[in-house]
Short mmCIF file of C-alpha atoms in Angstrom, two decimals:
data_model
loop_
_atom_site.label_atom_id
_atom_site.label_comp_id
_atom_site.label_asym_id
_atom_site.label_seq_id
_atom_site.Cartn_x
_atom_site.Cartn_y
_atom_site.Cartn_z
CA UNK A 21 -5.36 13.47 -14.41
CA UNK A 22 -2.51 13.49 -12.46
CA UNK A 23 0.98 11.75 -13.01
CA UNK A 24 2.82 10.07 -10.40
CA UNK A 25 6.29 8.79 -9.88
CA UNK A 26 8.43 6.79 -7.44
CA UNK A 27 11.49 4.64 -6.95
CA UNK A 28 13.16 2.28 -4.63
CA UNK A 29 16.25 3.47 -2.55
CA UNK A 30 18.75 2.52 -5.27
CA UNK A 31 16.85 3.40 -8.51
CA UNK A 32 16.64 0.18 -10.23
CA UNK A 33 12.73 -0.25 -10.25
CA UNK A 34 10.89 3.06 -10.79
CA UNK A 35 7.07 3.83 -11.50
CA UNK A 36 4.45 5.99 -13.06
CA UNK A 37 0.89 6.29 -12.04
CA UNK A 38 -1.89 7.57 -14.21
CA UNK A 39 -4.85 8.95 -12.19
CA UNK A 40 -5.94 9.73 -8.28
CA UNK A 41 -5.78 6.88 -5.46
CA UNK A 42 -8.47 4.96 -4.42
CA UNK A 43 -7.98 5.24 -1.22
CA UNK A 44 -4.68 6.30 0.98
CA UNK A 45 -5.01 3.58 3.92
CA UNK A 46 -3.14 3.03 7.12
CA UNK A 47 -2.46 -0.27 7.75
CA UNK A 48 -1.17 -1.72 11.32
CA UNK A 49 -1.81 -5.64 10.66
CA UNK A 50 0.98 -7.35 11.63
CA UNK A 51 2.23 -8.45 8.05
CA UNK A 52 2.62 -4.95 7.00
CA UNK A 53 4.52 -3.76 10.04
CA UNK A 54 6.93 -6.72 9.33
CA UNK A 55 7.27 -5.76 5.98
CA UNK A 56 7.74 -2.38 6.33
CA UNK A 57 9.77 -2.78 9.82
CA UNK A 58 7.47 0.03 11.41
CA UNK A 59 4.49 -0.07 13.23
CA UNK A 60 2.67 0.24 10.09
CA UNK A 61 2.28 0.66 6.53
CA UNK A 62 0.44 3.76 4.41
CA UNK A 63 -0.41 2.87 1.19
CA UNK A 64 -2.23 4.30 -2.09
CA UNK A 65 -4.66 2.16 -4.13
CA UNK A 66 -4.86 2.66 -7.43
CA UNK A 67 -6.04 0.92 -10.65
CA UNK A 68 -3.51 -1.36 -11.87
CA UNK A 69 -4.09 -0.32 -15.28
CA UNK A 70 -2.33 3.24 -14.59
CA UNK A 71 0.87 1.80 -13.22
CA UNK A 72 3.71 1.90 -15.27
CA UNK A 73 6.75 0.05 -13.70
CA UNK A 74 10.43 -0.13 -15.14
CA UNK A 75 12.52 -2.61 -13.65
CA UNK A 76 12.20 -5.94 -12.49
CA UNK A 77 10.88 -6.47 -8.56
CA UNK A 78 10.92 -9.24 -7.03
CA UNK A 79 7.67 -10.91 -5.56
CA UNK A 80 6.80 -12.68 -2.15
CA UNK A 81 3.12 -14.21 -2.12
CA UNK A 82 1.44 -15.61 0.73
CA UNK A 83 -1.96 -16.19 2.11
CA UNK A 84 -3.80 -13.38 4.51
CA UNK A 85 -5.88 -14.43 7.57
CA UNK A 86 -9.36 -14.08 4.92
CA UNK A 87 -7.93 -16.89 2.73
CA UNK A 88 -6.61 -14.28 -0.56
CA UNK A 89 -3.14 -14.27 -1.64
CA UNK A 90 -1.38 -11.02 -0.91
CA UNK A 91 2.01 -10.68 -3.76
CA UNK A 92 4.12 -8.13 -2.79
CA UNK A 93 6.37 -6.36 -5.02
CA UNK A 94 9.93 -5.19 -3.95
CA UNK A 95 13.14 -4.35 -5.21
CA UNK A 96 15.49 -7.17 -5.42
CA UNK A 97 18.62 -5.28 -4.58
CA UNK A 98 18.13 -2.95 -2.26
CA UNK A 99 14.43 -4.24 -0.51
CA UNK A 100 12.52 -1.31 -0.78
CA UNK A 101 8.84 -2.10 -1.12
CA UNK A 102 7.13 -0.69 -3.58
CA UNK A 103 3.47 -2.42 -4.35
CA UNK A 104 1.24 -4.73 -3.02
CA UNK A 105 -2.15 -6.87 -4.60
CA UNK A 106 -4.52 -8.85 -3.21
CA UNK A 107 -6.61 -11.35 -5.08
CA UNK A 108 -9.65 -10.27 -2.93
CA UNK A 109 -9.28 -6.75 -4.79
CA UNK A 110 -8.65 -7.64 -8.23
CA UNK A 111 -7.33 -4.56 -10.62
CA UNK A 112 -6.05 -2.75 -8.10
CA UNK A 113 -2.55 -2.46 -6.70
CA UNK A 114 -1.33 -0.56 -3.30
CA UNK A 115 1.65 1.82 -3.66
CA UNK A 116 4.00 1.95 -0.86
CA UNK A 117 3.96 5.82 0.06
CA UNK A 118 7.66 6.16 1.09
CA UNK A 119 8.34 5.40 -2.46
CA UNK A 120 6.33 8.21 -4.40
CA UNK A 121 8.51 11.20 -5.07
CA UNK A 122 6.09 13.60 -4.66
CA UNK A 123 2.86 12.52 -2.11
CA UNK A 124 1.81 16.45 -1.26
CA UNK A 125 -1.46 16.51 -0.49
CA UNK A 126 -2.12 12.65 -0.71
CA UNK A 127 -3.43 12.06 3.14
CA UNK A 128 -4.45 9.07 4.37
CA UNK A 129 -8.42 8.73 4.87
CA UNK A 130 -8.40 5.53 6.85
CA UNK A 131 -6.88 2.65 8.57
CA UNK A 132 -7.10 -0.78 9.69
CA UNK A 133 -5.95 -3.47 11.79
CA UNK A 134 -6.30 -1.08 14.29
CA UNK A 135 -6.61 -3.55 16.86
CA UNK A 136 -2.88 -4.78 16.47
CA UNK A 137 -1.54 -1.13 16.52
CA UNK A 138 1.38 -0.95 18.30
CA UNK A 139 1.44 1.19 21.59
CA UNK A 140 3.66 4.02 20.21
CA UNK A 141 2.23 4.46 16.71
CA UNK A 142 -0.64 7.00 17.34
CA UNK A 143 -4.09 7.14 16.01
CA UNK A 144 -5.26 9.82 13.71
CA UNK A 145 -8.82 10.60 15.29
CA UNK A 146 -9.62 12.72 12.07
CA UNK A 147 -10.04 9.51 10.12
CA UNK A 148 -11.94 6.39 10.07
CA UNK A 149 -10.57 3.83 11.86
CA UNK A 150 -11.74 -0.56 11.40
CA UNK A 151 -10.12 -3.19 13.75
CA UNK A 152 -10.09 -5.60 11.15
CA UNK A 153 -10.27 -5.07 7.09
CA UNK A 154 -13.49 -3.86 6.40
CA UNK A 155 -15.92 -5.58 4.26
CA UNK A 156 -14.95 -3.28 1.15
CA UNK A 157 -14.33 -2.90 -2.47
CA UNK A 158 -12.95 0.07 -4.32
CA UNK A 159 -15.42 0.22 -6.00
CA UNK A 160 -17.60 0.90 -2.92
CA UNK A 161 -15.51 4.39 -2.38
CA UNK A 162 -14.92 5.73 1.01
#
């Protein structure tokens, strides 16, 4: 089983993760490239149970086109974002990849929201690729 960590830009909220993603997703809605301030977001879903965070984030919550509330976790100090969750996915929580310390050989296997990709963020053709958020659970694999 391998053991992750990760930190925000000025150390005061740090992480370990038990165990292997779910998934590694690319994500180009427009809520994650405001968030992130980039064309889009890569994230790592894992089980919520296997995330160990030190620190206190702070949270913004708000509701996503499908009607679930998406809570995202960042540091209050320095803004880094570190996690997301989404009620419609219950257990799991998304790690922000420009926070792990190590993500070697963690590449992403899909993305979404391709439709509002922006015109300079490529596509990877070696992966699959949804315009929306597919109909999917972890559960379901990939």
């Amino acid at each position: 089983m391998a053991l992750r960590t990760g930190r925000c830009l000025c150390g005061a909220c740090s992480y370990e993760i038990d165990g292997e993603p779910v998934v590694v997703a690319i994500c180009y809605c427009t809520d994650c490239q405001r968030h992130s301030g980039a064309g889009h977001s890569t994230g790592a879903m894992y089980a919520e149970s296997g995330i160990r965070l030190s620190g206190q984030p702070a949270t913004y919550s708000m509701q996503s086109r499908a009607g679930n509330t998406v809570t995202r976790l960042f540091c209050g100090n320095c803004g880094s974002p570190l996690f997301g969750k989404n009620s419609g996915m219950p257990g799991v929580m998304t790690v922000t990849m420009g926070t792990l310390d190590v993500s070697d050989g963690m590449l992403p296997q899909v993305e979404i929201f391709t439709r509002t990709r922006r015109d300079w963020d490529r596509p990877d053709p070696a992966i699959q690729s949804f315009d929306v958020q597919p109909d999917w659970k972890p559960e379901d694999g990939i």
